[in-house]
PDB file of C-alpha atoms and ligand atoms in Angstrom:
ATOM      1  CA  UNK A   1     116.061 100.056  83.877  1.00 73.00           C
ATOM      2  CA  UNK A   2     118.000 101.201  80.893  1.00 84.00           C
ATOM      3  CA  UNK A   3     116.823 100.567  77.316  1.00 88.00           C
ATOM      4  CA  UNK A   4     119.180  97.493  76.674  1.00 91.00           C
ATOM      5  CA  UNK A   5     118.486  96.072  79.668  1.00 92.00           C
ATOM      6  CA  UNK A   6     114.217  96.693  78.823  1.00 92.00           C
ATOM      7  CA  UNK A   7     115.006  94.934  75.428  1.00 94.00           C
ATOM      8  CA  UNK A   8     116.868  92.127  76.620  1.00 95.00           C
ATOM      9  CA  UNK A   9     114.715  91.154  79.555  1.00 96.00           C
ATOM     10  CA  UNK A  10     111.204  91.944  77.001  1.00 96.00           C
ATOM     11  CA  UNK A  11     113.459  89.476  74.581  1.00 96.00           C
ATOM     12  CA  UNK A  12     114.139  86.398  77.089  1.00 97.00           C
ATOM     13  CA  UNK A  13     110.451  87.165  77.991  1.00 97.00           C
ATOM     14  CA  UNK A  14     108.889  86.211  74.782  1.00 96.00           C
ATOM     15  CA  UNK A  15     111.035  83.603  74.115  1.00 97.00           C
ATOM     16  CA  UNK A  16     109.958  81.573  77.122  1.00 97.00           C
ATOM     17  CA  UNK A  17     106.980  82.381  77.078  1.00 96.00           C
ATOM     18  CA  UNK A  18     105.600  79.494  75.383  1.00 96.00           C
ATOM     19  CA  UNK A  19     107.519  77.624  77.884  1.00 96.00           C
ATOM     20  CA  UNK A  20     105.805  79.530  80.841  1.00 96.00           C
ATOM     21  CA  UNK A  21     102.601  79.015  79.142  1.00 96.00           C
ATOM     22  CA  UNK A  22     103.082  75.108  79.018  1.00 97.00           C
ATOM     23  CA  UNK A  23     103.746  75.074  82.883  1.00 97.00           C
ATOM     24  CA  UNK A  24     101.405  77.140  83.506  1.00 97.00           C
ATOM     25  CA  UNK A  25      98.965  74.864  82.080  1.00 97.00           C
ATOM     26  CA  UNK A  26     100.705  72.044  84.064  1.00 97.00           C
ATOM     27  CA  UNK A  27     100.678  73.775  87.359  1.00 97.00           C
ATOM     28  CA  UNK A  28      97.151  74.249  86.978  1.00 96.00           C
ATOM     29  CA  UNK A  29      96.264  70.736  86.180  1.00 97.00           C
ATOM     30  CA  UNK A  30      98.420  69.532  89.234  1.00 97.00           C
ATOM     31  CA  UNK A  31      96.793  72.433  91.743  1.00 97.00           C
ATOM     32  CA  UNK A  32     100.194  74.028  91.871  1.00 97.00           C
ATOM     33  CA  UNK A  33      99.661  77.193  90.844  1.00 98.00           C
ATOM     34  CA  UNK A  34     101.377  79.480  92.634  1.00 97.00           C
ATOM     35  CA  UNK A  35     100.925  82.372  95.280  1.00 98.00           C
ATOM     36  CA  UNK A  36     102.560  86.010  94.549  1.00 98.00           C
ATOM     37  CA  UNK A  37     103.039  88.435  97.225  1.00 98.00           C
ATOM     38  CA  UNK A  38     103.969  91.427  95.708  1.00 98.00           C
ATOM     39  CA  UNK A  39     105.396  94.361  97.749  1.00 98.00           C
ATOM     40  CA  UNK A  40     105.291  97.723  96.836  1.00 98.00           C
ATOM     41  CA  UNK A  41     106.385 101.164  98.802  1.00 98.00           C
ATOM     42  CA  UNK A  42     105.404 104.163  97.585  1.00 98.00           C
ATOM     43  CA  UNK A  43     102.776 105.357  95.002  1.00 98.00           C
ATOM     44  CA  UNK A  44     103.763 108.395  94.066  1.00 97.00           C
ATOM     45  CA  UNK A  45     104.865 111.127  90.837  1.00 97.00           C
ATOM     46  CA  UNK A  46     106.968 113.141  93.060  1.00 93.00           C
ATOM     47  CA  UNK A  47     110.588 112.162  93.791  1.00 91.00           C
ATOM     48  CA  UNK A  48     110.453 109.322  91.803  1.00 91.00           C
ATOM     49  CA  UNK A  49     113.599 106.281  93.443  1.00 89.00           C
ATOM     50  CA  UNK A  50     114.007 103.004  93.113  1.00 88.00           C
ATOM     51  CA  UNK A  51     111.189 102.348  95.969  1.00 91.00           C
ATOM     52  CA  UNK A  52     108.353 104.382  94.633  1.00 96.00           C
ATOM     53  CA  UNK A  53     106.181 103.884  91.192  1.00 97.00           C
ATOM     54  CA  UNK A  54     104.022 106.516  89.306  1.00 98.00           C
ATOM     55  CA  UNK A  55     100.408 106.681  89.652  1.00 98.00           C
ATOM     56  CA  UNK A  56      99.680 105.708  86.395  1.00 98.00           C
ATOM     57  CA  UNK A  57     102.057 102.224  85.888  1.00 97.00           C
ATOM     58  CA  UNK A  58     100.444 101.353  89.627  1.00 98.00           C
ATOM     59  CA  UNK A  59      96.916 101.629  87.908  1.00 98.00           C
ATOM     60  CA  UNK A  60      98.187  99.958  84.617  1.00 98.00           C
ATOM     61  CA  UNK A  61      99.640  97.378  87.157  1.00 98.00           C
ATOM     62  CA  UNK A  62      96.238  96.440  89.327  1.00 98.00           C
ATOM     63  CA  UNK A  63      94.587  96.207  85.934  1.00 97.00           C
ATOM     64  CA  UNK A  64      96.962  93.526  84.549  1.00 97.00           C
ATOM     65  CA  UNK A  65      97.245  91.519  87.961  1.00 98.00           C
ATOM     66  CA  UNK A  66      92.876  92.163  88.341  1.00 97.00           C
ATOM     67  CA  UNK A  67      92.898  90.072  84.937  1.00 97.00           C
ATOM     68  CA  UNK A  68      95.465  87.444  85.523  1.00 96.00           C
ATOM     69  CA  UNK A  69      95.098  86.278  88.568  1.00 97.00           C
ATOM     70  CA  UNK A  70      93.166  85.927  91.695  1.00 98.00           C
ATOM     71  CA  UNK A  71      93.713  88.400  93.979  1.00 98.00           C
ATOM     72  CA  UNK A  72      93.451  87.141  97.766  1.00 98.00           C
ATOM     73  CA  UNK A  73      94.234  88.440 100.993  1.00 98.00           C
ATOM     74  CA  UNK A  74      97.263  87.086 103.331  1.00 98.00           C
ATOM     75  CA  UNK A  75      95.183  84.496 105.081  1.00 98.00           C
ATOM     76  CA  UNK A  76      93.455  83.177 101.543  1.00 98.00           C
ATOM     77  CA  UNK A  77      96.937  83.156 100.270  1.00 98.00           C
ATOM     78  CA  UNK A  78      98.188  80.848 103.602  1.00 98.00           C
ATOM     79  CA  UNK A  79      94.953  78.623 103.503  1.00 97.00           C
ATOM     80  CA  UNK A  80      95.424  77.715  99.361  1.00 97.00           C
ATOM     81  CA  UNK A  81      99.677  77.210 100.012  1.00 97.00           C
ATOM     82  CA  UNK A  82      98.249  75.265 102.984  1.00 96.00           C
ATOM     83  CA  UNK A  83      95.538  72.976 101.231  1.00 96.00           C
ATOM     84  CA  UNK A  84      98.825  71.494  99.047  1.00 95.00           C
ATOM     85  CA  UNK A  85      96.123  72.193  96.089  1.00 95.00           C
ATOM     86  CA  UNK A  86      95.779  75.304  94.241  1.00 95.00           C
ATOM     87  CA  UNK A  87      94.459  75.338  90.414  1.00 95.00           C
ATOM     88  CA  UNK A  88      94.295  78.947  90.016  1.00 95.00           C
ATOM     89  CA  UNK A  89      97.374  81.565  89.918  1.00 96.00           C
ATOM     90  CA  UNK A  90      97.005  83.963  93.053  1.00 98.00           C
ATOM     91  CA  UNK A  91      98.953  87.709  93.605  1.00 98.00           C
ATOM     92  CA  UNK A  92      98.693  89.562  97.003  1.00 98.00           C
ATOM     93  CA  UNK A  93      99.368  93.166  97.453  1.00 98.00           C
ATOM     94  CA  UNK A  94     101.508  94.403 100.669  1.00 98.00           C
ATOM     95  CA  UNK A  95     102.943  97.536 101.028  1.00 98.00           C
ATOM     96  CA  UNK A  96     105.675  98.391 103.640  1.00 98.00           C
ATOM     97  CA  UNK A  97     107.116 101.223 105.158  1.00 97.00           C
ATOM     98  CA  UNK A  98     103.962 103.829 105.269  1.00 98.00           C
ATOM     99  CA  UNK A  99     104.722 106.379 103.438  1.00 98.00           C
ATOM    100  CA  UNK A 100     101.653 109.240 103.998  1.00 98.00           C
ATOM    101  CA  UNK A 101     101.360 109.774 100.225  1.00 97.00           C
ATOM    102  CA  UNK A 102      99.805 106.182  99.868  1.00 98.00           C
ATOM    103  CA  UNK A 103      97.037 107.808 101.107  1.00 98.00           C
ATOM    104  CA  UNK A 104      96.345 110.203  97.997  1.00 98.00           C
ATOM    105  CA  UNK A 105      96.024 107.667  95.451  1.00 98.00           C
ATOM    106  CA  UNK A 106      97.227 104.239  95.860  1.00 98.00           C
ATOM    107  CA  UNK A 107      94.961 103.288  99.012  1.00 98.00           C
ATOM    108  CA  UNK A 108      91.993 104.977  97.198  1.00 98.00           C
ATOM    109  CA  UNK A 109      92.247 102.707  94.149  1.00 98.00           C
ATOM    110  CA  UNK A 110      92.792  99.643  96.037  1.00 98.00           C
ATOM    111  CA  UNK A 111      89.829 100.469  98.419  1.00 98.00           C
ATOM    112  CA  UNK A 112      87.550 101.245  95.338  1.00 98.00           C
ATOM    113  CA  UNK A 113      88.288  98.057  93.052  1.00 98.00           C
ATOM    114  CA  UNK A 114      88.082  95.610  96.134  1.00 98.00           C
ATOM    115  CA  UNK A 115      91.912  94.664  96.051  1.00 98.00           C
ATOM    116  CA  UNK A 116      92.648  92.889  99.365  1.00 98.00           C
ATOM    117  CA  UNK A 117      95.696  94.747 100.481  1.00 98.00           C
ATOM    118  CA  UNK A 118      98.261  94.357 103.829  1.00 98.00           C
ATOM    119  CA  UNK A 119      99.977  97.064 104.840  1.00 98.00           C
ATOM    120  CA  UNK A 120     102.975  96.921 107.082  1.00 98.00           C
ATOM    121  CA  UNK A 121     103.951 100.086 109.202  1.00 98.00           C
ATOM    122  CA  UNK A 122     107.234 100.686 110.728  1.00 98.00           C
ATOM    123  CA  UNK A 123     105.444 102.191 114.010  1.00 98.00           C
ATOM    124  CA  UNK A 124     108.417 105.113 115.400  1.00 98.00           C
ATOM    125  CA  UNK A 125     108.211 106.655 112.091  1.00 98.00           C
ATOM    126  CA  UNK A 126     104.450 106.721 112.189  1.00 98.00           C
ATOM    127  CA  UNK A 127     104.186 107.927 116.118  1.00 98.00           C
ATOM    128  CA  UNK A 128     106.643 110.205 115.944  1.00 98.00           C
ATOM    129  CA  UNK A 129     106.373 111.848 112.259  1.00 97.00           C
ATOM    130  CA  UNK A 130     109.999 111.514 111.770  1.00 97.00           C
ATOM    131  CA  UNK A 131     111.022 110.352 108.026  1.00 96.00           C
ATOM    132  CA  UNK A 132     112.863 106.897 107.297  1.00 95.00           C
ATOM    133  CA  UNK A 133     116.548 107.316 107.434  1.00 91.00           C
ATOM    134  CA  UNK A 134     117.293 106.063 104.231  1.00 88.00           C
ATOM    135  CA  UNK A 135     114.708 109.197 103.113  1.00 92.00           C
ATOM    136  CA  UNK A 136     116.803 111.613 105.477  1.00 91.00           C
ATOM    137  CA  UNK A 137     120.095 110.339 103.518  1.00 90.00           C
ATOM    138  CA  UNK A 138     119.068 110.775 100.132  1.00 89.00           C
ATOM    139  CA  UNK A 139     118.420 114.088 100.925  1.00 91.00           C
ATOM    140  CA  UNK A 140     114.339 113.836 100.220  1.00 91.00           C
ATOM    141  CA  UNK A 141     112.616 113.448 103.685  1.00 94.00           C
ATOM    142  CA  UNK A 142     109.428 111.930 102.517  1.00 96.00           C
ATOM    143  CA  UNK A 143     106.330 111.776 105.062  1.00 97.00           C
ATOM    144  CA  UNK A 144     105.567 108.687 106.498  1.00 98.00           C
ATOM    145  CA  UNK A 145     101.847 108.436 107.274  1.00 98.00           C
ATOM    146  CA  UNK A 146     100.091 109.675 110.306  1.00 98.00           C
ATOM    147  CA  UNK A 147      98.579 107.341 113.102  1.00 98.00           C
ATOM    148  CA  UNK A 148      95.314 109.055 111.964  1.00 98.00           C
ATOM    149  CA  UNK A 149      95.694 107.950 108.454  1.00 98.00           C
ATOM    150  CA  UNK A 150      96.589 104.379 109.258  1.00 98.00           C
ATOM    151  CA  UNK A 151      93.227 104.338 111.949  1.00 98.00           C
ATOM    152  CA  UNK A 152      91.312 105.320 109.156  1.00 98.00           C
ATOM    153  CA  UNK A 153      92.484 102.815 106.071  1.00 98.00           C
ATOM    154  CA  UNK A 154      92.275 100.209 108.652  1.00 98.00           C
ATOM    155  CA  UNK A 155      88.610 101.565 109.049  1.00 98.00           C
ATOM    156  CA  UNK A 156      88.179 101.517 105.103  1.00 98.00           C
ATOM    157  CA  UNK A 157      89.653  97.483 105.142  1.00 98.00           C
ATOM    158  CA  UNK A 158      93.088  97.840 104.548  1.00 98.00           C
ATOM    159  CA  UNK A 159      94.356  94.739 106.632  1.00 98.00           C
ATOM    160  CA  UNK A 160      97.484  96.784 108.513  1.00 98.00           C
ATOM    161  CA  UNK A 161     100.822  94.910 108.929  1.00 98.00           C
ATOM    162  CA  UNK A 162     104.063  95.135 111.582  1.00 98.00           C
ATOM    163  CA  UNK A 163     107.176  95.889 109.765  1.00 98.00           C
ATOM    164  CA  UNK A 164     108.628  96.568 113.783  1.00 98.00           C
ATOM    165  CA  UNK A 165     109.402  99.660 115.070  1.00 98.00           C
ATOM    166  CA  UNK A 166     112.220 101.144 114.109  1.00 97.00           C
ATOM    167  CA  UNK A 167     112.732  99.368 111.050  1.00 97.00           C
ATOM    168  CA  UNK A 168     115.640  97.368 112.400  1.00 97.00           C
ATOM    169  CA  UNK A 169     117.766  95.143 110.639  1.00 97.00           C
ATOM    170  CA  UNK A 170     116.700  91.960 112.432  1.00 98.00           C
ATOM    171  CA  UNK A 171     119.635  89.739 111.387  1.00 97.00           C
ATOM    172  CA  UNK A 172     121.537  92.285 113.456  1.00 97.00           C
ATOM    173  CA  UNK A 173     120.847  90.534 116.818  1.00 96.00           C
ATOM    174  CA  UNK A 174     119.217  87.389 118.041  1.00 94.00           C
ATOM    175  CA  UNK A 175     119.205  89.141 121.962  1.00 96.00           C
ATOM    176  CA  UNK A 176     115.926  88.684 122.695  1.00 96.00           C
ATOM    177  CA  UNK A 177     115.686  92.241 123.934  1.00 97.00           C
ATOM    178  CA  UNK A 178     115.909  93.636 120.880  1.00 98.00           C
ATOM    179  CA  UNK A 179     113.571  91.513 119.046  1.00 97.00           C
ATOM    180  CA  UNK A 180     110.411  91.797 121.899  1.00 97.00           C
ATOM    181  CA  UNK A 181     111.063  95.630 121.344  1.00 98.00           C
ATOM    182  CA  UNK A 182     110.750  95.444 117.713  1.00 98.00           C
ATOM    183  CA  UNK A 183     108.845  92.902 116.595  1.00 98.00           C
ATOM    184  CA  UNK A 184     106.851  92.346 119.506  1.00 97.00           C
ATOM    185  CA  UNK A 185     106.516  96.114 120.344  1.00 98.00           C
ATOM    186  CA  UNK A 186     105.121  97.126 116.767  1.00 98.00           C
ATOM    187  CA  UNK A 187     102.459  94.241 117.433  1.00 98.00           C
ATOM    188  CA  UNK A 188     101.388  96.036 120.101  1.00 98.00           C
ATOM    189  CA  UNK A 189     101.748  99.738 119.116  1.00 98.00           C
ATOM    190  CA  UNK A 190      99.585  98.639 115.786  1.00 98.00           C
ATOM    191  CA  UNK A 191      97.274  96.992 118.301  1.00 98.00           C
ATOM    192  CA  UNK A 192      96.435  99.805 120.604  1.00 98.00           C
ATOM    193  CA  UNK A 193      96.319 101.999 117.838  1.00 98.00           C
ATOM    194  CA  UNK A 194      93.638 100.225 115.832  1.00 98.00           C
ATOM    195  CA  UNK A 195      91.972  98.190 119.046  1.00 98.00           C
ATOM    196  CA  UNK A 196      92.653  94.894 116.739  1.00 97.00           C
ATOM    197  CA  UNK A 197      95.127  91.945 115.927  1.00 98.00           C
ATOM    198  CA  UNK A 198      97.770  92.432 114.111  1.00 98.00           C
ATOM    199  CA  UNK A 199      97.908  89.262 112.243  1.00 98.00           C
ATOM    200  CA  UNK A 200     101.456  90.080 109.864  1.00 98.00           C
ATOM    201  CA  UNK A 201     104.869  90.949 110.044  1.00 98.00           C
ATOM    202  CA  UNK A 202     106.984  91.650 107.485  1.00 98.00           C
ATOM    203  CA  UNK A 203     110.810  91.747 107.919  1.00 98.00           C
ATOM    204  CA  UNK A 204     112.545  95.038 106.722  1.00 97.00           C
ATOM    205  CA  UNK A 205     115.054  94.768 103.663  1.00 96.00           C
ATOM    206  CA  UNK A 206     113.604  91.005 104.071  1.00 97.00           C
ATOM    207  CA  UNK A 207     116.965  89.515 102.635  1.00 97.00           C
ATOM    208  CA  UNK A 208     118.759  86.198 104.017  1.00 97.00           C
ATOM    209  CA  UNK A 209     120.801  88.353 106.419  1.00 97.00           C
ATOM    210  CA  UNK A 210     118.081  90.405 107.598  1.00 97.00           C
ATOM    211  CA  UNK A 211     116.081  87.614 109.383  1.00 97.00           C
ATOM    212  CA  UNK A 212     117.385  84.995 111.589  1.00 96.00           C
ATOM    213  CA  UNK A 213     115.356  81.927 113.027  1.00 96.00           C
ATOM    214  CA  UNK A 214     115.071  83.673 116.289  1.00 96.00           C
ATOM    215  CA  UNK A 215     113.396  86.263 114.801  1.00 97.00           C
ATOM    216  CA  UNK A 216     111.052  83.974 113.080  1.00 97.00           C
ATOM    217  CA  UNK A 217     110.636  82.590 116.822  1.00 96.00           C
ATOM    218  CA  UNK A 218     109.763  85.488 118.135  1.00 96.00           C
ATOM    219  CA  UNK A 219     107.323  86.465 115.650  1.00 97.00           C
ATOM    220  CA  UNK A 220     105.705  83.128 116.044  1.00 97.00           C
ATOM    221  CA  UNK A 221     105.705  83.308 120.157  1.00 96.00           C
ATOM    222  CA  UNK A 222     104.504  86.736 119.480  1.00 96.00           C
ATOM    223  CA  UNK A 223     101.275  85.226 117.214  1.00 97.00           C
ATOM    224  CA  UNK A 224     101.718  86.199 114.464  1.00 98.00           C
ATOM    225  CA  UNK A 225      99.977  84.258 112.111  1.00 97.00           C
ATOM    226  CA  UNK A 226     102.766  85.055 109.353  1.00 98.00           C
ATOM    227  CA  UNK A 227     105.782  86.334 107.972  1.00 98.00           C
ATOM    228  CA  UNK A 228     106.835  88.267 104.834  1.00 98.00           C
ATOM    229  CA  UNK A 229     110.194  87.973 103.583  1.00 98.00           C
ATOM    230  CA  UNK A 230     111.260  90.118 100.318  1.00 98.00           C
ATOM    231  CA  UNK A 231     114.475  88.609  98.824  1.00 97.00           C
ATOM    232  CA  UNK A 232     111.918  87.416  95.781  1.00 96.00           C
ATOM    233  CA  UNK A 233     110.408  83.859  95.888  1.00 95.00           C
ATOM    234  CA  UNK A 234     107.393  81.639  94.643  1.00 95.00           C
ATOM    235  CA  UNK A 235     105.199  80.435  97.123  1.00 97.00           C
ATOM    236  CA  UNK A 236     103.263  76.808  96.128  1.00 97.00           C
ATOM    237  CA  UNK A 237     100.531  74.619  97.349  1.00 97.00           C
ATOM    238  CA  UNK A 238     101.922  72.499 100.068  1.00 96.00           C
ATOM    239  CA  UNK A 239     104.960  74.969 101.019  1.00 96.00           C
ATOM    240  CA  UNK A 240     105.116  76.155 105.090  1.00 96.00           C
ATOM    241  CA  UNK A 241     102.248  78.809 104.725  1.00 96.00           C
ATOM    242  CA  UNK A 242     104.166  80.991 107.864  1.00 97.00           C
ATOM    243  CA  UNK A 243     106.869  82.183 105.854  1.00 97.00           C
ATOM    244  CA  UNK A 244     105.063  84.011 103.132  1.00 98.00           C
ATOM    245  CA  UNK A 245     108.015  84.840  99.972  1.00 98.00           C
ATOM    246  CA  UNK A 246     107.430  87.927  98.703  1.00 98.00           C
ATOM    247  CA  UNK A 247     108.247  89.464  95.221  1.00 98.00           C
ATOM    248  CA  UNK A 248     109.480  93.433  94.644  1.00 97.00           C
ATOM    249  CA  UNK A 249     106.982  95.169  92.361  1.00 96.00           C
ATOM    250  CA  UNK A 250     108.886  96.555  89.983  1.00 92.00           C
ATOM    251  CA  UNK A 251     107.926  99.598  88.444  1.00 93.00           C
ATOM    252  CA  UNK A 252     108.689  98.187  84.816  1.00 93.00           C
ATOM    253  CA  UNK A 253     105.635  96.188  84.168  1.00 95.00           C
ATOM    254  CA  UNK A 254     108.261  94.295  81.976  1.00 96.00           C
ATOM    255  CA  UNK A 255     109.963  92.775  84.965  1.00 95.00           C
ATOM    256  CA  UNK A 256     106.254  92.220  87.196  1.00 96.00           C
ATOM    257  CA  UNK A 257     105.144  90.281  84.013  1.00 97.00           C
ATOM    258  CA  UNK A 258     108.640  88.033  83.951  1.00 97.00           C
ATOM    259  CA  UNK A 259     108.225  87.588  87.689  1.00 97.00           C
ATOM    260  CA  UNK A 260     105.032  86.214  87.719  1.00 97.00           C
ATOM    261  CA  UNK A 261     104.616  84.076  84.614  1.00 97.00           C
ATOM    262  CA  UNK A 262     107.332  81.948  86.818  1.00 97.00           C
ATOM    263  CA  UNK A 263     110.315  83.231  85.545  1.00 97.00           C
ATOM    264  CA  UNK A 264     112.085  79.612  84.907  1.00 95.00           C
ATOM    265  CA  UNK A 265     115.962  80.891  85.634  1.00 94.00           C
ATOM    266  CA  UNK A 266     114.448  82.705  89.081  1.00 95.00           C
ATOM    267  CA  UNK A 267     112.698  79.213  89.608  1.00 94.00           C
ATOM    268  CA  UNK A 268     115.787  77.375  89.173  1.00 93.00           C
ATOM    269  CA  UNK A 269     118.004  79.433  91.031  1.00 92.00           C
ATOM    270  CA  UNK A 270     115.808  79.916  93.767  1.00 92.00           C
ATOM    271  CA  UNK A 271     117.163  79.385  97.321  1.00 93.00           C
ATOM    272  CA  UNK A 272     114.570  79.853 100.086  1.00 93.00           C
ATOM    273  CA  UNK A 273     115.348  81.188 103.210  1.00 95.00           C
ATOM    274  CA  UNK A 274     115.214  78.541 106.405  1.00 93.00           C
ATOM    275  CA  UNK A 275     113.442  79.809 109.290  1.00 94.00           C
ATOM    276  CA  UNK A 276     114.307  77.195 110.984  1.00 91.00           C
ATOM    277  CA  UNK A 277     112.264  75.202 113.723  1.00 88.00           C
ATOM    278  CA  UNK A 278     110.421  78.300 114.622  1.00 88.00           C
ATOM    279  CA  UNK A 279     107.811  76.497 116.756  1.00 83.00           C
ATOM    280  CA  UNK A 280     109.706  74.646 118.665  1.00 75.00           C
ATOM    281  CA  UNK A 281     112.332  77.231 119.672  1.00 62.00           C
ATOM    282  CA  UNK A 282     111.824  79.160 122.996  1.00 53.00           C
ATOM    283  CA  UNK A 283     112.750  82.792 123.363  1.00 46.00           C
ATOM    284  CA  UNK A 284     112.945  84.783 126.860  1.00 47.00           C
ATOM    285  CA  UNK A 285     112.099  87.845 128.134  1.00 46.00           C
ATOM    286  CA  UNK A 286     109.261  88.380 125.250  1.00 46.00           C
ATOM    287  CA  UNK A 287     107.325  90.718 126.990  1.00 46.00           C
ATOM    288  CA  UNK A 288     109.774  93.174 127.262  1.00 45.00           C
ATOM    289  CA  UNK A 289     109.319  96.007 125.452  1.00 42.00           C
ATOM    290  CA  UNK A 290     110.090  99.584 125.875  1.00 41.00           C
TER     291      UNK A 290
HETATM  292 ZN1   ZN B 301     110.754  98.419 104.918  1.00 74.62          ZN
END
């Protein structure tokens, strides 16, 4: 973020912040407080890009969110949205991709201050050691993690996520073909892996376009128990706890800070994704993988 752009969003952030306070306050009273899932990538001080933070801002970051708000896993976030009642502010951490230098410091930290954490794998990329394309095209092939590293963060209670398998665009097709392989196939490559449910998916890029109610069908006839979107949103008390609205984690703890204090233009402008009917729509051929 440039310096103007740091002053003017640190500006509109103080100036509403009274304002933020006040339904804050409110939210509480009325048990809607709301549910963050933050997503972060990479935790890293090498090739820093838009997708990775420093070691040091992630650490500054945790401490912040450790103070501010509750923070729960996936299924404690579901059951509060699901209660309709929820007096104190929640965050969730999820990271996707699985990139292997998680595993140096990130994990570690999370691990040792109790941080409930989900983390969705992209399972080719994992299996086969190959890096992520969009790595590959920026010229910096970073190293996604091993299946040994994932076996053994699951070990250390890192709840592991499906993020499918070859990190498809999943508004790219509603054959259902294509989203058994990916979204049903990652289930079960995670699965055999760890010899446990895979209880998460989380869409890649996680815009509108990328996700399509069949895909939210298919993850539902697949079981699982939820589904992470990332086109930024606010989850509250008494919204559909499947679809679970995730927020980027910026680097700029300027721009965490004005997402979660309910940002009141974000909040306003806000236009959820519709899964659709998801549980009452049928898909075929499901078990197909490859
Ligand atoms: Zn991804």
């Amino acid at each position: 973020m440039n310096q103007l752009k740091q002053f003017a969003l640190t500006a509109y952030y103080y100036t509403t912040l009274l304002q933020r306070n006040r339904q804050a306050l409110l939210r509480a009273r009325t048990g809607q407080a709301p549910v963050s899932v933050l997503f972060y990538h990479r935790v890293a001080d090498s090739h820093p890009n838009a997708w990775t933070i420093g070691r040091q801002a992630f650490a500054a970051q945790m401490r912040w969110l450790s103070r501010h708000y509750d923070l729960i896993s996936l299924s404690e976030a579901q059951a509060r949205i699901a209660s309709g009642c929820s007096a104190r502010p929640a965050a969730c951490i999820t990271f996707d991709d699985g990139y292997a230098e998680n595993c140096d410091f990130a994990l570690p930290l999370l691990v040792e201050l109790g941080i409930p954490t989900t983390y969705f794998v992209a399972t080719d990329f994992m299996l086969t050691g190959r890096p992520f394309p969009h790595d590959a095209a920026a010229g910096a092939p970073l190293p996604p993690n091993t299946a040994a590293q994932i076996i053994e963060w699951s070990r250390r209670g890192i709840e592991i996520g499906a993020h499918t398998r070859s990190h498809a665009n999943l508004g790219s097709s509603t054959e259902p073909e294509f989203l058994a392989d990916e979204i049903v196939g990652s289930k079960r490559d995670l699965e055999e892996l760890l010899g446990r449910e895979v209880n998460y998916f989380a869409c890649p890029y996680g815009l509108h376009q990328n996700m399509t109610p069949a895909a939210f069908a298919a993850c539902y006839t697949a079981g699982f128990a939820g589904v992470c979107s990332a086109y930024g949103g606010y989850n509250f008390p008494g919204n559909d706890p499947f679809h679970l609205q995730r927020i980027h984690a910026d680097p700029e703890m300027i721009r965490l800070k004005n997402w979660l204090t309910v940002d009141p233009l974000k909040l306003k402008h806000h236009i959820p994704f519709d899964p659709g009917d998801y549980g009452q729509i049928t898909t075929t051929s499901l078990a197909a993988t490859r």
